[in-house]
Short mmCIF file of C-alpha atoms and ligand atoms in Angstrom, two decimals:
data_model
loop_
_atom_site.label_atom_id
_atom_site.label_comp_id
_atom_site.label_asym_id
_atom_site.label_seq_id
_atom_site.Cartn_x
_atom_site.Cartn_y
_atom_site.Cartn_z
CA VAL O 1 22.89 -0.11 -6.18
CA ASN O 2 21.79 -1.71 -9.43
CA ASN O 3 22.73 -1.74 -13.08
CA ASP O 4 19.39 -3.29 -13.87
CA ASP O 5 16.72 -1.57 -15.86
CA VAL O 6 13.88 -0.99 -13.39
CA LYS O 7 10.64 0.74 -14.26
CA LEU O 8 7.40 0.97 -12.32
CA ILE O 9 4.07 1.62 -14.02
CA GLY O 10 1.85 3.38 -11.52
CA ALA O 11 0.23 6.60 -10.32
CA TRP O 12 1.11 8.83 -7.37
CA ALA O 13 -2.26 8.49 -5.62
CA SER O 14 -2.56 4.69 -5.76
CA PRO O 15 -2.09 2.85 -2.45
CA TYR O 16 -1.20 -0.37 -4.27
CA VAL O 17 1.53 1.44 -6.18
CA MET O 18 2.97 2.78 -2.95
CA ARG O 19 3.87 -0.77 -1.89
CA PRO O 20 6.57 -1.46 -4.48
CA ARG O 21 7.79 2.14 -4.20
CA VAL O 22 8.47 1.68 -0.47
CA ALA O 23 10.11 -1.71 -1.15
CA LEU O 24 12.38 -0.22 -3.84
CA ASN O 25 13.33 2.60 -1.45
CA ILE O 26 14.21 0.12 1.31
CA LYS O 27 16.51 -1.62 -1.17
CA SER O 28 17.90 1.70 -2.51
CA VAL O 29 17.03 0.65 -6.05
CA ASP O 30 16.73 3.45 -8.61
CA TYR O 31 13.76 3.17 -10.91
CA GLU O 32 11.88 5.10 -13.50
CA PHE O 33 8.32 5.92 -12.42
CA LEU O 34 5.97 5.74 -15.39
CA GLN O 35 2.70 7.35 -14.36
CA GLU O 36 -0.58 6.37 -15.94
CA GLN O 37 -3.07 9.12 -16.70
CA PHE O 38 -6.34 8.77 -14.87
CA GLY O 39 -9.16 7.46 -17.05
CA SER O 40 -6.98 5.91 -19.75
CA LYS O 41 -4.57 2.97 -19.91
CA SER O 42 -1.28 3.10 -21.75
CA GLU O 43 -0.31 0.54 -24.38
CA LEU O 44 2.58 -0.43 -22.13
CA LEU O 45 0.21 -1.18 -19.23
CA LEU O 46 -2.18 -3.20 -21.39
CA LYS O 47 0.72 -5.17 -22.82
CA SER O 48 2.41 -5.68 -19.43
CA ASN O 49 -0.65 -6.69 -17.41
CA PRO O 50 -3.07 -8.10 -20.00
CA VAL O 51 -4.99 -10.13 -17.39
CA HIS O 52 -5.98 -7.43 -14.88
CA LYS O 53 -4.87 -4.25 -16.69
CA LYS O 54 -4.11 -2.74 -13.28
CA ILE O 55 -1.28 -0.84 -11.68
CA PRO O 56 1.30 -1.39 -10.27
CA VAL O 57 3.43 -3.30 -12.75
CA LEU O 58 7.19 -3.64 -12.21
CA LEU O 59 9.32 -3.96 -15.33
CA HIS O 60 12.64 -5.57 -14.44
CA ASN O 61 14.97 -5.67 -17.44
CA GLY O 62 11.84 -5.55 -19.58
CA LYS O 63 10.03 -8.40 -17.83
CA PRO O 64 6.71 -7.48 -16.20
CA ILE O 65 5.70 -8.55 -12.68
CA CYS O 66 2.11 -7.83 -11.59
CA GLU O 67 0.18 -7.65 -8.28
CA SER O 68 1.54 -5.39 -5.57
CA SER O 69 2.20 -8.07 -2.90
CA ILE O 70 3.92 -10.32 -5.40
CA ILE O 71 6.04 -7.40 -6.62
CA VAL O 72 7.12 -6.62 -3.03
CA GLU O 73 8.22 -10.23 -2.48
CA TYR O 74 9.99 -10.24 -5.84
CA ILE O 75 11.93 -7.10 -4.93
CA ASP O 76 12.92 -8.68 -1.61
CA GLU O 77 14.24 -11.79 -3.39
CA VAL O 78 16.09 -10.04 -6.21
CA TRP O 79 17.85 -7.41 -4.07
CA SER O 80 18.47 -9.80 -1.21
CA SER O 81 21.63 -8.20 0.14
CA SER O 82 19.86 -5.00 1.30
CA PRO O 83 17.59 -4.94 4.41
CA SER O 84 15.07 -7.76 4.15
CA ILE O 85 11.34 -7.16 3.96
CA LEU O 86 10.08 -10.66 4.76
CA PRO O 87 11.19 -12.40 7.96
CA SER O 88 13.74 -15.19 7.45
CA ASP O 89 12.20 -17.54 10.00
CA PRO O 90 9.58 -19.68 8.19
CA HIS O 91 6.96 -19.34 10.91
CA ASN O 92 7.34 -15.56 11.14
CA ARG O 93 7.31 -15.40 7.37
CA ALA O 94 4.04 -17.37 7.23
CA LEU O 95 2.54 -15.09 9.90
CA ALA O 96 3.54 -11.96 7.99
CA ARG O 97 1.99 -13.33 4.79
CA PHE O 98 -1.16 -14.23 6.72
CA TRP O 99 -1.62 -10.63 7.92
CA ALA O 100 -0.74 -9.14 4.54
CA ALA O 101 -3.39 -11.36 2.91
CA TYR O 102 -5.90 -10.46 5.65
CA LEU O 103 -5.37 -6.76 4.92
CA ASP O 104 -5.93 -7.26 1.19
CA GLU O 105 -9.09 -9.16 1.83
CA LYS O 106 -10.67 -7.18 4.67
CA TRP O 107 -9.05 -3.79 5.12
CA PHE O 108 -8.71 -2.47 1.58
CA PRO O 109 -12.28 -3.15 0.43
CA ASN O 110 -13.79 -1.75 3.64
CA VAL O 111 -11.65 1.39 3.65
CA ARG O 112 -12.47 2.02 0.02
CA ALA O 113 -16.19 1.59 0.61
CA ALA O 114 -16.22 3.72 3.78
CA PRO O 115 -16.99 7.12 2.16
CA ARG O 116 -19.90 5.77 0.15
CA ALA O 117 -21.61 3.50 2.64
CA ALA O 118 -20.57 5.42 5.74
CA THR O 119 -21.85 3.49 8.76
CA GLU O 120 -21.72 -0.30 8.18
CA GLU O 121 -18.58 -0.36 6.06
CA ALA O 122 -16.74 2.07 8.27
CA LYS O 123 -17.62 -0.11 11.23
CA SER O 124 -16.06 -3.15 9.61
CA ALA O 125 -12.92 -1.21 8.68
CA ALA O 126 -12.68 -0.13 12.33
CA GLU O 127 -13.08 -3.77 13.43
CA VAL O 128 -10.27 -4.81 11.13
CA ALA O 129 -8.14 -2.08 12.70
CA VAL O 130 -8.78 -3.54 16.17
CA GLU O 131 -7.71 -6.96 14.88
CA MET O 132 -4.53 -5.37 13.48
CA GLU O 133 -3.84 -3.71 16.84
CA GLY O 134 -3.60 -7.23 18.30
CA ALA O 135 -1.38 -8.42 15.46
CA TYR O 136 0.88 -5.41 16.00
CA GLY O 137 1.34 -6.28 19.66
CA GLU O 138 2.22 -9.88 18.77
CA THR O 139 4.53 -9.42 15.80
CA SER O 140 6.36 -6.17 16.63
CA ARG O 141 7.99 -7.71 19.74
CA GLY O 142 8.53 -4.31 21.30
CA GLY O 143 9.79 -2.71 18.07
CA ASP O 144 8.06 0.16 16.28
CA PHE O 145 6.92 -1.91 13.30
CA PHE O 146 5.02 -5.09 12.48
CA GLY O 147 8.40 -6.24 11.19
CA GLY O 148 10.03 -5.53 14.59
CA ASP O 149 12.63 -2.76 14.50
CA LYS O 150 12.34 -2.25 10.74
CA ILE O 151 9.61 -1.97 8.14
CA GLY O 152 8.43 -5.35 6.87
CA VAL O 153 5.85 -6.73 4.49
CA VAL O 154 2.88 -6.15 6.83
CA ASP O 155 3.92 -2.53 7.43
CA ILE O 156 4.06 -2.00 3.68
CA ALA O 157 0.70 -3.70 3.05
CA PHE O 158 -1.06 -1.77 5.83
CA GLY O 159 0.78 1.53 5.55
CA SER O 160 0.02 1.92 1.86
CA MET O 161 -3.59 2.62 2.82
CA LEU O 162 -2.77 5.34 5.38
CA GLY O 163 -3.16 8.17 2.89
CA SER O 164 -6.62 6.98 1.87
CA ALA O 165 -7.66 6.42 5.49
CA ARG O 166 -6.60 9.99 6.37
CA ALA O 167 -8.34 11.45 3.32
CA ILE O 168 -11.55 9.63 4.28
CA GLN O 169 -11.32 11.03 7.79
CA VAL O 170 -11.13 14.56 6.36
CA ARG O 171 -13.89 14.04 3.82
CA VAL O 172 -16.49 12.08 5.78
CA GLY O 173 -15.28 12.33 9.37
CA VAL O 174 -14.89 8.57 9.83
CA LYS O 175 -11.90 7.83 12.02
CA LEU O 176 -10.38 4.47 11.12
CA LEU O 177 -7.46 4.53 13.56
CA ASP O 178 -8.24 6.06 16.92
CA GLU O 179 -6.32 6.75 20.12
CA GLU O 180 -8.71 4.81 22.31
CA LYS O 181 -9.26 1.59 20.38
CA THR O 182 -5.99 1.34 18.50
CA PRO O 183 -3.35 3.35 20.39
CA GLY O 184 -0.50 1.16 19.12
CA LEU O 185 -1.50 1.70 15.51
CA VAL O 186 -1.74 5.47 15.95
CA LYS O 187 1.87 5.48 17.15
CA TRP O 188 2.86 3.00 14.41
CA ALA O 189 1.26 5.18 11.70
CA GLU O 190 3.38 8.16 12.79
CA LYS O 191 6.60 6.15 12.75
CA PHE O 192 5.77 4.56 9.41
CA SER O 193 4.87 7.86 7.73
CA ALA O 194 8.11 9.49 8.92
CA ASP O 195 10.41 6.68 7.77
CA PRO O 196 12.92 7.70 5.06
CA ALA O 197 11.70 4.89 2.76
CA VAL O 198 8.10 6.12 3.07
CA LYS O 199 7.86 9.86 3.57
CA ASP O 200 8.46 10.88 -0.04
CA VAL O 201 6.04 8.37 -1.54
CA LEU O 202 3.14 8.69 0.91
CA PRO O 203 0.77 11.16 -0.73
CA GLU O 204 -0.19 14.24 1.27
CA THR O 205 -3.70 14.03 2.71
CA GLU O 206 -4.80 17.38 1.22
CA LYS O 207 -3.67 16.32 -2.25
CA LEU O 208 -5.62 13.07 -1.93
CA VAL O 209 -8.72 14.93 -0.74
CA GLU O 210 -8.51 17.26 -3.77
CA PHE O 211 -8.02 14.27 -6.05
CA ALA O 212 -11.02 12.43 -4.56
CA LYS O 213 -13.22 15.51 -5.05
CA LEU O 214 -12.13 15.75 -8.66
CA LEU O 215 -12.90 12.07 -9.22
CA SER O 216 -16.35 12.21 -7.69
CA ALA O 217 -17.17 15.30 -9.79
CA LYS O 218 -16.08 13.38 -12.91
CA PHE O 219 -18.18 10.36 -11.92
CA LYS O 220 -21.22 12.56 -11.33
CA ALA O 221 -20.76 14.29 -14.68
CA ALA O 222 -20.42 10.91 -16.41
CA ALA O 223 -23.52 9.54 -14.67
CA ALA O 224 -25.57 12.60 -15.63
CA SER O 225 -24.61 12.51 -19.31
N1 GSH I 1 -4.64 -6.62 -6.46
C1 GSH I 1 -4.01 -5.56 -7.20
C2 GSH I 1 -2.63 -5.31 -6.61
O1 GSH I 1 -2.44 -5.57 -5.43
O2 GSH I 1 -1.74 -4.88 -7.35
C3 GSH I 1 -4.88 -4.32 -7.13
C4 GSH I 1 -4.36 -3.19 -7.95
C5 GSH I 1 -5.41 -2.09 -8.20
O3 GSH I 1 -6.58 -2.22 -7.84
N2 GSH I 1 -4.97 -1.02 -8.84
C6 GSH I 1 -5.85 0.06 -9.19
C7 GSH I 1 -6.11 0.05 -10.69
O4 GSH I 1 -5.21 -0.17 -11.47
C8 GSH I 1 -5.25 1.40 -8.86
S1 GSH I 1 -5.16 1.66 -7.11
N3 GSH I 1 -7.34 0.32 -11.10
C9 GSH I 1 -7.69 0.44 -12.47
C10 GSH I 1 -8.78 -0.51 -12.85
O5 GSH I 1 -9.33 -1.19 -11.96
O6 GSH I 1 -9.10 -0.59 -14.03
#
């Protein structure tokens, strides 16, 4: 689709990195995936995101764009002729941004903390899920996705954490999406995971579980030395 030079600095296991990867897939944009090695930061990353030094960073014709949600919106604006990711109606657009921001603020931190501080944190992640079940009912308007009949910005923001949520369920037995409390989201998660724009970039649960074990072993070794 594009003659532009598009590179993405990231890592396969990172939920934040999954966001721009799904967005680029929706737009059928080819890109080079530059993977960071765990535990070290490349010169290119440090130069491209000197403020946060975090992945993902999109390099579009050499110009860096940082922060996953901002990158997703940028991709939607630049490749505007392909399926849109943000709703065109201003009110729906504001609503979608509201839920994407809510997920960043409440869902990500609680999911990430769930394995360490099992009960309290997992409870708040589960409460956020119930809130999202309501949002799904309101914004999907009978479609499969938060964006209606196609994947939108809220699907991308929420869905990028599915791998981690599943890995946590395997590792510590905490179920963040469940049939009883969030039946809509269970169905949504299946549809999202199977979508052509998603299925190749959503990490397999077993691989994430292995990766998490490796990380915690490294942390323990570092703490003991
Ligand atoms: N708010 C950022 C975004 O949405 O892009 C968060 C990105 C983020 O936390 N990235 C992690 C990272 O680069 C990887 S999942 N961590 C390395 C570090 O914190 O030094």
